Coordinates of C-alpha atoms in Angstrom, one line a residue:
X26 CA 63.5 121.2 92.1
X27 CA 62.9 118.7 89.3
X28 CA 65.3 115.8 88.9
X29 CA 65.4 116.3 85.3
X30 CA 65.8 119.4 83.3
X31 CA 65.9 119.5 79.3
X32 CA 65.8 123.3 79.3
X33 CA 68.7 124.4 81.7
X34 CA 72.1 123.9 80.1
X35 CA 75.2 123.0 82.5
X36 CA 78.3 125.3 81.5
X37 CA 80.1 122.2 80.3
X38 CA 77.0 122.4 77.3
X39 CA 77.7 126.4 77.3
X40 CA 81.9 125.6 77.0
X41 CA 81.1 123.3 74.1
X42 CA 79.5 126.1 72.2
X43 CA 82.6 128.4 72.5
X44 CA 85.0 126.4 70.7
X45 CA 87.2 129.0 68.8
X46 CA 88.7 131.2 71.3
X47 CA 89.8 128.1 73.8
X48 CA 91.5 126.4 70.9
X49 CA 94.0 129.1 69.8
X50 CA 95.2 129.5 73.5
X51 CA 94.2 126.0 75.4
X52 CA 95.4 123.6 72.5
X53 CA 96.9 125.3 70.5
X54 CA 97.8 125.7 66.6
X55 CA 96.9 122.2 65.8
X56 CA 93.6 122.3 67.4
X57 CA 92.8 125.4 65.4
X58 CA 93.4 123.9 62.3
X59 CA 91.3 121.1 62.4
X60 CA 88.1 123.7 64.0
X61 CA 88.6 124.3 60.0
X62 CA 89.5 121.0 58.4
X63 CA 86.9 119.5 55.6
X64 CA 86.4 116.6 58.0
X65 CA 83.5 118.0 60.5
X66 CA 84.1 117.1 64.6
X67 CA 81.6 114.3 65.8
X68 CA 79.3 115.9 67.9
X69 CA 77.4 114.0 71.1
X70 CA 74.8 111.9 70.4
X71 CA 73.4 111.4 73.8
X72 CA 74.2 112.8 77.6
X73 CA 73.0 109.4 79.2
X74 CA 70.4 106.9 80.0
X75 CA 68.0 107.7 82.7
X76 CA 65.6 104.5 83.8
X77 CA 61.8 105.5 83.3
X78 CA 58.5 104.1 83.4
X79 CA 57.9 100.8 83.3
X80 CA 61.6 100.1 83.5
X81 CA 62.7 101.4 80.3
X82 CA 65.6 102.6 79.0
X83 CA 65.8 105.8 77.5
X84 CA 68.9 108.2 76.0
X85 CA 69.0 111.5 77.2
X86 CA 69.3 113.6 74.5
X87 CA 72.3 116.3 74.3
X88 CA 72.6 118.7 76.7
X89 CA 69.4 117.2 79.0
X90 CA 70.6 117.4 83.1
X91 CA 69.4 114.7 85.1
X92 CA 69.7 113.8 88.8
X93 CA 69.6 110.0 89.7
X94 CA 69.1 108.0 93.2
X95 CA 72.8 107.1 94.2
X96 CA 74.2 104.2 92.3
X97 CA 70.8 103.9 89.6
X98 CA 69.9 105.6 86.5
X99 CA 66.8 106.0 88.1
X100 CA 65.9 109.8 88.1
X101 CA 65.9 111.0 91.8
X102 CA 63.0 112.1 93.7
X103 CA 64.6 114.7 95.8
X104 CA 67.5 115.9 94.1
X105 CA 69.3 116.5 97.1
X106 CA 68.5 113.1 98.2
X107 CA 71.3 112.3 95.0
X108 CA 74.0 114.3 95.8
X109 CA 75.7 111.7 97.7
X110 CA 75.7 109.6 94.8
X111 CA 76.6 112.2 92.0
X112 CA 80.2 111.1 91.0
X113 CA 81.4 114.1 92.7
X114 CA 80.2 116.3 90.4
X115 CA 77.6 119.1 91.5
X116 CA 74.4 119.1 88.7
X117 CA 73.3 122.0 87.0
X118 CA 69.6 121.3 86.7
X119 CA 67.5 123.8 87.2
X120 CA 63.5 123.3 87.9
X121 CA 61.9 122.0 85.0
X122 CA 58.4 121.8 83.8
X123 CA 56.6 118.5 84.3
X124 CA 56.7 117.6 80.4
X125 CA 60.0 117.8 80.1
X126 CA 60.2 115.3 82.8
X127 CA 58.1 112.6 81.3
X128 CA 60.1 112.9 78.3
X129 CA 63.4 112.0 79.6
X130 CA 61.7 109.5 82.3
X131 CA 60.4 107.6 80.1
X132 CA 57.2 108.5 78.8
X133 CA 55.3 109.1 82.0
X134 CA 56.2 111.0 85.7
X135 CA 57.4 107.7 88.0
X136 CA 55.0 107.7 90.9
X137 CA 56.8 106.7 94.0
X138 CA 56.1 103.4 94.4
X139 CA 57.3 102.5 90.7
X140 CA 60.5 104.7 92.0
X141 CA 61.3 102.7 95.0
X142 CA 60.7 99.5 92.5
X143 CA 62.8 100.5 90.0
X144 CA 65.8 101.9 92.9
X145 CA 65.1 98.4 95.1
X146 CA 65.5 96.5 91.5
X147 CA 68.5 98.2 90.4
X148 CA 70.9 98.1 94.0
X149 CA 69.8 94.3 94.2
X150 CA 71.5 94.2 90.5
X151 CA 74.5 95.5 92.3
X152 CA 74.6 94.2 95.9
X153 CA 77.9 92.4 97.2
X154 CA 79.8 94.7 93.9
X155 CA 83.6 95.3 95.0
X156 CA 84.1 98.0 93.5
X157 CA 87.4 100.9 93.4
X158 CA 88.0 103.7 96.2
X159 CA 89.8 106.3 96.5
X160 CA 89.2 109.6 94.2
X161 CA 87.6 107.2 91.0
X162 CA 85.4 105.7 93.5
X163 CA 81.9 107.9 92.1
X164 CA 83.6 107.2 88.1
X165 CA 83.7 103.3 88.9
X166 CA 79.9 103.8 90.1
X167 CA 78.7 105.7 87.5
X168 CA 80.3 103.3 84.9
X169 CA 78.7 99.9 86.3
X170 CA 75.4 102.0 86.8
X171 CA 75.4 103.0 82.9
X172 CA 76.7 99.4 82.0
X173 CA 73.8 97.3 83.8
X174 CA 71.5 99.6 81.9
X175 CA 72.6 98.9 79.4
X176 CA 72.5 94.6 80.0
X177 CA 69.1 93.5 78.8
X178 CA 67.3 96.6 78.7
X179 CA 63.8 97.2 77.3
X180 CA 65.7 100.4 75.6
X181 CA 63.4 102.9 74.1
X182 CA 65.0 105.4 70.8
X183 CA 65.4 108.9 70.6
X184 CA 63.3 109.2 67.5
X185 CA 60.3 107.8 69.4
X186 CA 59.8 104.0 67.8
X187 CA 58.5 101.4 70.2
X188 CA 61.2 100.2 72.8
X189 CA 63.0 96.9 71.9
X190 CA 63.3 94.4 74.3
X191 CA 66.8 93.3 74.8
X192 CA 67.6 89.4 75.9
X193 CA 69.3 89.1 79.5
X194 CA 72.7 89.3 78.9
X195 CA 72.7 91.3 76.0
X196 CA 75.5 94.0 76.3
X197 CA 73.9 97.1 74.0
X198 CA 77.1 98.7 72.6
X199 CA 75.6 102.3 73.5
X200 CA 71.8 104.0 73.5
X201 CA 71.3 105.3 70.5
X202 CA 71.4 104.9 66.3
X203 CA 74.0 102.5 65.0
X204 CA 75.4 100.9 68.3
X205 CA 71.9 99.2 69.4
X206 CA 73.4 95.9 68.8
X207 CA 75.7 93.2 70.7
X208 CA 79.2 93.7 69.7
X209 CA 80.9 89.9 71.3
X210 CA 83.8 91.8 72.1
X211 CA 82.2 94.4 74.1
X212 CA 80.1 91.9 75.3
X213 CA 83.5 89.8 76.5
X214 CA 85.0 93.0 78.3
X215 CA 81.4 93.6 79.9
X216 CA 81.7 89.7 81.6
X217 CA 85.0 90.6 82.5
X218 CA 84.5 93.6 84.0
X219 CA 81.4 92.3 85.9
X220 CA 83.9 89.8 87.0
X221 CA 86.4 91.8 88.5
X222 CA 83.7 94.0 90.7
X223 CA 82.4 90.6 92.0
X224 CA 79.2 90.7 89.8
X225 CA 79.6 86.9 88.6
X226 CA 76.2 86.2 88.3
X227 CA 76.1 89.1 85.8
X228 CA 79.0 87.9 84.2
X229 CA 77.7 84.5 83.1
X230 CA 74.4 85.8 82.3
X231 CA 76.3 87.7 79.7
X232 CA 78.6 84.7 78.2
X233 CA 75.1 82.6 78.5
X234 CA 73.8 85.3 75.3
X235 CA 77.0 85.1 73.6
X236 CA 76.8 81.2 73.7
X237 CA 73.2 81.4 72.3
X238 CA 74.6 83.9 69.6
X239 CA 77.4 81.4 68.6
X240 CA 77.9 79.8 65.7
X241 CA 77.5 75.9 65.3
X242 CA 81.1 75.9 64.0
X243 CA 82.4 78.3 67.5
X244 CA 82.6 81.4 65.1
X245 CA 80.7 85.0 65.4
X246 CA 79.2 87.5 63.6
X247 CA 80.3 91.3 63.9
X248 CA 77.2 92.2 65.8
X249 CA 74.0 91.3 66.3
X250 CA 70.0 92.9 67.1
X251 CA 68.3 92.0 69.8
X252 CA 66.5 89.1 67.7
X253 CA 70.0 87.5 67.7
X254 CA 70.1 87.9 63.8
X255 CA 72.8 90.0 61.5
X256 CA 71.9 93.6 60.7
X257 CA 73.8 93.9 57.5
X258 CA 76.2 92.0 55.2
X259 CA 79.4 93.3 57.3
X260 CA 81.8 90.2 57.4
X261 CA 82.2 88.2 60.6
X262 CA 85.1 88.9 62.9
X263 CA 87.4 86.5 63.8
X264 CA 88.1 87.8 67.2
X265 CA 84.6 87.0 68.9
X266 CA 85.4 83.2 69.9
X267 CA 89.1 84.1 71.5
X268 CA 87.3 87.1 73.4
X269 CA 84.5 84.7 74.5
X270 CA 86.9 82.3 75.5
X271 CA 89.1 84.8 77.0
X272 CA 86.3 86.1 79.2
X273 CA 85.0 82.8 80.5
X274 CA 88.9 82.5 81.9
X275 CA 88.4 85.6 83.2
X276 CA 85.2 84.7 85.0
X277 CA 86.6 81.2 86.7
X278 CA 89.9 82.6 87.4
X279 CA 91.2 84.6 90.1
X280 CA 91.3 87.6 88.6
X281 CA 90.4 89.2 92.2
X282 CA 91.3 86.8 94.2
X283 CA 89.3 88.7 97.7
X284 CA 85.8 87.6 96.1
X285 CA 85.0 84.1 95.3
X286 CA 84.9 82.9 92.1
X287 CA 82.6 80.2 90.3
X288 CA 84.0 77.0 90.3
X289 CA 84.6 75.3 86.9
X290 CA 81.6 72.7 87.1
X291 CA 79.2 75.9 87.7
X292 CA 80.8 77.3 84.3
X293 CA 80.7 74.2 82.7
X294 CA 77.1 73.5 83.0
X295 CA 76.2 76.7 81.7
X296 CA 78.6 77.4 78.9
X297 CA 80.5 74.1 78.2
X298 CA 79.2 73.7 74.7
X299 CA 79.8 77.0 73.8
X300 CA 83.4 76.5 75.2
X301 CA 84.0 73.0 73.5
X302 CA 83.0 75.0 70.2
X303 CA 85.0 77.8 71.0
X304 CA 88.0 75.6 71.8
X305 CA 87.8 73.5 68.6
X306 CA 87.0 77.0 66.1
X307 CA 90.8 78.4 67.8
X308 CA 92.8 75.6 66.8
X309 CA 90.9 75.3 63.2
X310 CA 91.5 79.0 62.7
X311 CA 95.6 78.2 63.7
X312 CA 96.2 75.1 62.1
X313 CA 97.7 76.2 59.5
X314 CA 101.9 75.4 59.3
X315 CA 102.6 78.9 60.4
X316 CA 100.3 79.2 63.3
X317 CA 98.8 82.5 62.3
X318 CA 95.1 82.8 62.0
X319 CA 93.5 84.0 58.6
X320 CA 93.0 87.9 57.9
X321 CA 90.0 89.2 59.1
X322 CA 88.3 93.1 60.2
X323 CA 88.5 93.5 63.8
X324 CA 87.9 96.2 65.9
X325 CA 88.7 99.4 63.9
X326 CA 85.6 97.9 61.7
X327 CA 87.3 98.2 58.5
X328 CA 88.2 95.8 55.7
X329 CA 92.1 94.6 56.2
X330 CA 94.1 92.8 53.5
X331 CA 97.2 91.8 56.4
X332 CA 96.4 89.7 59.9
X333 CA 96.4 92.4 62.5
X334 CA 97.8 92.0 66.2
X335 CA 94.3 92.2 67.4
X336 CA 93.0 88.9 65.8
X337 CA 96.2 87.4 66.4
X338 CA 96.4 88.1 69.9
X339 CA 92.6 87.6 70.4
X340 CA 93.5 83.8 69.1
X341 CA 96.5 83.7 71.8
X342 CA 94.5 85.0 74.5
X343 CA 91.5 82.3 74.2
X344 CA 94.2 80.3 73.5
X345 CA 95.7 80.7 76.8
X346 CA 92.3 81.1 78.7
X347 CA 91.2 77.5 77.3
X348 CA 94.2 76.0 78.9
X349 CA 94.0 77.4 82.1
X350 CA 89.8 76.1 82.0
X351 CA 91.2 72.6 81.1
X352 CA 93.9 73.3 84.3
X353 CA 91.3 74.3 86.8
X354 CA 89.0 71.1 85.6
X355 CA 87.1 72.5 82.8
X356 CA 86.2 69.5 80.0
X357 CA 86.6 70.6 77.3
X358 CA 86.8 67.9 75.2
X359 CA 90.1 66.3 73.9
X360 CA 90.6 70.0 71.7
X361 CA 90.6 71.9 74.9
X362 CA 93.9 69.3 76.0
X363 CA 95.9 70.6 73.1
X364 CA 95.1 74.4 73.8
X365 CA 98.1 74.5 75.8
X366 CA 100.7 73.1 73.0
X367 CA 99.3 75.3 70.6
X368 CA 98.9 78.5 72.4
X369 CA 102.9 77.8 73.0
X370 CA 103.2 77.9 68.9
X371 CA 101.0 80.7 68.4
X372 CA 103.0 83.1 71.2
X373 CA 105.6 82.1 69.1
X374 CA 104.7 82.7 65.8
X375 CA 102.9 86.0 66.6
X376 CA 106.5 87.0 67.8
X377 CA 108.0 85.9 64.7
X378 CA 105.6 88.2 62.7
X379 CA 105.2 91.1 64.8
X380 CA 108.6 91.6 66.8
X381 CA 110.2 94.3 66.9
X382 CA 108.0 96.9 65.7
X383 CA 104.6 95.0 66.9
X384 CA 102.6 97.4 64.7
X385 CA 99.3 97.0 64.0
X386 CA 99.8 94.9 61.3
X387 CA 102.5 91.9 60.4
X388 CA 105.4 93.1 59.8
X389 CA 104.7 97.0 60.6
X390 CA 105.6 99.1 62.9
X391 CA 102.1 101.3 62.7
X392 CA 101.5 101.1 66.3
X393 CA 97.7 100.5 67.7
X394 CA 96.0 99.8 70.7
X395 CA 96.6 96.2 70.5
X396 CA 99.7 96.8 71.9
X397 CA 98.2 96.8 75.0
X398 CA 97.2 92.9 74.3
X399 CA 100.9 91.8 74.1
X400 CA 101.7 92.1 78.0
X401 CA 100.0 92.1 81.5
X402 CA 97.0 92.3 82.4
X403 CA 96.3 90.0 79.0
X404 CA 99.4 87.9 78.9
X405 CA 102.9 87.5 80.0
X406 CA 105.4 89.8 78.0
X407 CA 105.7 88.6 74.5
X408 CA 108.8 89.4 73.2
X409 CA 110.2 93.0 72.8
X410 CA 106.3 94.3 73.4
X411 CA 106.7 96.5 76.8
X412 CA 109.5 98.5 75.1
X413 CA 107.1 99.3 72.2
X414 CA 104.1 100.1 74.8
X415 CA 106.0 102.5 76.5
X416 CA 106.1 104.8 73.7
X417 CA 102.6 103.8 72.8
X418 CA 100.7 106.6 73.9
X419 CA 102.8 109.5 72.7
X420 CA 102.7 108.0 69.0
X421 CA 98.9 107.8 69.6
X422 CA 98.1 110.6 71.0
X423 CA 95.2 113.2 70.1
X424 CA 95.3 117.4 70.7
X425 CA 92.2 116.1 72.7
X426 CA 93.8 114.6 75.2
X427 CA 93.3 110.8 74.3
X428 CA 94.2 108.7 72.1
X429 CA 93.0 107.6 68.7
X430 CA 93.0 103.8 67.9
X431 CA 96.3 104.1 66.2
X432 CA 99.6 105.8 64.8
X433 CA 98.1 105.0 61.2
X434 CA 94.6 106.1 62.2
X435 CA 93.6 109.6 60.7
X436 CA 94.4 112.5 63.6
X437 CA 91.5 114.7 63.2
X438 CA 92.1 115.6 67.0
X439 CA 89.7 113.1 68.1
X440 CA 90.5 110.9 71.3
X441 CA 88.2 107.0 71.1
X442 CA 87.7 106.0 74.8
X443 CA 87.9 103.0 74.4
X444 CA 91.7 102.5 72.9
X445 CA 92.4 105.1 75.9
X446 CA 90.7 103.4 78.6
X447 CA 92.9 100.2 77.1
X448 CA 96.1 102.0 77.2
X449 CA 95.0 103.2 80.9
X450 CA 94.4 99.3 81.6
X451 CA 97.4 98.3 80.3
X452 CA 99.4 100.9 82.0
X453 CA 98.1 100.4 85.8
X454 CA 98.9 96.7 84.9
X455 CA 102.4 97.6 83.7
X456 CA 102.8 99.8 86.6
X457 CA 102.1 97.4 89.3
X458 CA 105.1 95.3 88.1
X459 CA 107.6 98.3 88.4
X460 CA 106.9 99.7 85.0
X461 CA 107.1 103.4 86.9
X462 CA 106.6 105.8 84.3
X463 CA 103.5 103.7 83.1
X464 CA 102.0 103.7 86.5
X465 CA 102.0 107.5 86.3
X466 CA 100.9 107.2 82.5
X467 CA 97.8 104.8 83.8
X468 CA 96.8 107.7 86.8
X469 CA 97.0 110.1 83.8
X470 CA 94.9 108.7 81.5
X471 CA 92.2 107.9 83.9
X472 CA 92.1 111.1 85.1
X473 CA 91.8 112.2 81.6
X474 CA 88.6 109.7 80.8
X475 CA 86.6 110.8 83.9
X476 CA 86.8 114.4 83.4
X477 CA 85.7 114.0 79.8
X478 CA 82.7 112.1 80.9
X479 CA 79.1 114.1 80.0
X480 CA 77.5 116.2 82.4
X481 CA 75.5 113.6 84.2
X482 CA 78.7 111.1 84.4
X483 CA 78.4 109.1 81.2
X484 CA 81.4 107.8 79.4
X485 CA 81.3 108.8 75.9
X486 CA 82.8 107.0 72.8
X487 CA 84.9 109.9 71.3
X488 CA 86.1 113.4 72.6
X489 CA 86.4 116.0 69.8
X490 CA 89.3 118.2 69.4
X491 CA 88.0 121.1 71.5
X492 CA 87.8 118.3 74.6
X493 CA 83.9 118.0 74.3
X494 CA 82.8 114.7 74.9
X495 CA 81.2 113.2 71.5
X496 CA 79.3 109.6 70.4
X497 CA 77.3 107.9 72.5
X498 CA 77.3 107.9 76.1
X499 CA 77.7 105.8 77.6
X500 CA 79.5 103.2 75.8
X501 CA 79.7 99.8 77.0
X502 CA 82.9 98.9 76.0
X503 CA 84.7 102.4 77.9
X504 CA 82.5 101.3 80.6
X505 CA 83.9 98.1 80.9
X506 CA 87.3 98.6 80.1
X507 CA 87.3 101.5 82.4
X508 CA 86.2 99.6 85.5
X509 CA 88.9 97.2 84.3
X510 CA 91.3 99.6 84.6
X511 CA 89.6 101.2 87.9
X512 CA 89.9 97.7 89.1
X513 CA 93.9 97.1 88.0
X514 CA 94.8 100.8 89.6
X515 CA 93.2 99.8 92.7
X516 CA 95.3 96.6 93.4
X517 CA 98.1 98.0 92.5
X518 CA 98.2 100.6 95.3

């Protein structure tokens, strides 16, 4: 039997074609009614990445079945051989014509000898990893398999245009069309979560691009392309520096205190620059009399005319994180000593603005998933926030199953991963300090993101209202955030 298989569809493909006669019973009324809204439902964009010829990176397309060697996206030999390693999940692939193989493989059947190359390169990428048990134990695998291919790939399109070779370190937001570029943010959850499985090296090789990326004044762009330049005239984001920041803290700190963590000279020879800069560009952007930083898009990618808890709390949190650097040794120069006195005013200030009804914007009570940035795992409980995280989800929620990335965002049914996989973080956190009806909230909503996952175990951006999985798959950022959250949920117990 053929690892891979273009032709044979697995009945979660078939399911997704039958959308009508589920909805009315499975979902309900609401779910009916948006099968027929003007707005169509986002369709997936690709079932994977499988690891090919010459080591490059390619999206499976829709619907394509693909068997890998346990704990690669390299596309196995013997697919028996792969079962093991399968997420628990039995494939559907059928036997598939040699063609059809090279496609998805990469251009080019992999002999056995660039097999056991690519398989031996691949576990080496992941050897001394702590990562979860227990039933998530094959999700938490797939999701750091699809997120180092997605770290400095040589990633080949689906429309058949040369590959482009990635820098190390460069977190590709997902495979295919318009998220080929470095997000920082996703970037910063991808060190963090490379941290927290014990992947260090990983992790700094990640905040090493981000500091090449970086602004001479500590700032970011949106996104870049793999040449490190801006694709379009979309306005920087205010968030990158606190995220970076944020991340290195998560990096040097304990954050699992069973592996052993870098110590602060090792960070500071690689990053301290980029860490001064960062340092300096957070107090600039707060230094204002009311502590608040200026107005900027952040990650619903949209133009916003009020600060947003986000950027507010993305300032706090690198904030914070620069302290703690300075505390454990880190020089960062005489800004990173008055970190720790400002972060103090800006927890205050964003209290001021945001309590009670810590919406999504100043003042508002238009709940988003920032919310989950107010409290543990991110930060000690700012004022009133757990009370308004409790409710969160319900005033989030999507007939998908999910969440969308706020109250205020438009329900078209459609669940983002990412805002549920932050919830789900948030909630194991939460949990762990006798928040109980978040604990069973966090086993929930992870239960929820690894059955929506494609058929060969990829985390997609979006599911649609019928519960298909939609976007790209995988995406970094769920990736991340759900090994985070794989990570939390596994302490906790």
């Amino acid at each position: 039997m053929n690892p891979i298989d273009r032709g044979a569809r697995s009945r979660r493909a078939l399911i997704r074609g039958a959308v009508l006669a589920p909805l009315a019973t499975a979902v309900g009324w609401g779910a009916w009614r948006l099968a027929f809204s003007p707005r169509p439902q986002p369709t997936l964009l690709s079932e994977g990445v499988v690891v090919g010829a010459g080591g490059v990176v390619r999206p499976l397309p829709p619907g394509a079945s693909c068997r890998f060697e346990p704990g690669t996206r390299v596309p196995a030999a013997d697919p028996a051989a792969a079962a093991e390693g399968g997420a628990g999940r039995a494939s559907s692939a059928g036997r598939a014509d040699d063609s059809a193989a090279a496609t998805a493989a990469g251009g080019g059947v992999l002999s056995d000898e660039e097999r056991t190359a690519l398989v031996r390169a691949a576990r080496e990428r992941v050897a001394g990893a702590a990562l979860p048990g227990g039933r998530w134990a094959g999700a938490a695998r797939d999701a750091l398999a699809d997120l180092l291919a997605l770290i400095g790939p040589v990633l080949a399109d689906a429309d058949g245009s040369d590959p482009i070779s990635y820098p190390a370190g460069a977190v590709v937001a997902g495979p295919v069309s318009a998220w080929r570029y470095v997000w920082p943010r996703d970037a910063s959850f991808a060190a963090a979560a490379l941290s927290a499985v014990g992947l260090d090296d990983e992790a700094l090789t990640v905040l090493e691009h981000l500091a090449a990326l970086q602004g001479v004044d500590g700032g970011f762009e949106a996104r870049y392309t793999a040449a490190g330049t801006v694709p379009d005239d979309r306005p920087a984001q205010l968030d990158g520096t606190g995220w970076v920041m944020w991340a290195a803290g998560r990096v040097l700190g304990a954050a699992r205190p069973d592996v052993d963590r870098p110590d602060a000279d090792r960070v500071e020879g690689r990053l301290g620059v980029c860490l001064r800069r960062c340092a300096s560009r957070l107090l600039e952007l707060t230094d204002g009399p009311h502590r608040l930083p200026p107005v900027s898009p952040d990650y619903w990618e949209v133009a916003e005319g009020r600060l947003t808890l986000d950027t507010a709390m993305s300032v706090l949190l690198g904030l914070e994180a620069a302290a703690r650097l300075v505390a454990a040794g880190l020089d960062l120069g005489a800004e990173g000593e008055a970190t720790a006195a400002r972060a103090v005013q800006v927890r205050a200030a964003i209290e001021g603005g945001f309590a009670p009804g810590w919406g999504r914007h100043r003042g508002d009570d238009d709940v988003d998933a920032a919310i989950a940035l107010t409290a543990p795992p991110f930060t000690a409980a700012l004022r009133g926030a757990v009370e308004v995280r409790r409710g969160a989800r319900e005033r989030m929620a999507r007939v998908s199953g999910g969440v969308g990335p706020g109250s205020s965002w438009r329900d078209d049914g459609v669940s983002w991963t990412p805002e549920t996989a932050l919830l789900a973080w948030s909630a194991a956190a939460l949990g762990a300090g006798g928040e109980t009806g978040l604990a069973a909230e966090a086993d929930e909503l992870l239960d929820w993101l690894v059955d929506r996952r494609t058929g060969v175990g990829a985390l997609p951006e979006k599911v649609a209202a019928d519960g298909s999985p939609a976007g790209p798959a995988p995406l970094a950022w769920t990736c991340s955030l759900l090994l985070l959250a794989l990570c939390e949920s596994d302490r906790g117990r």
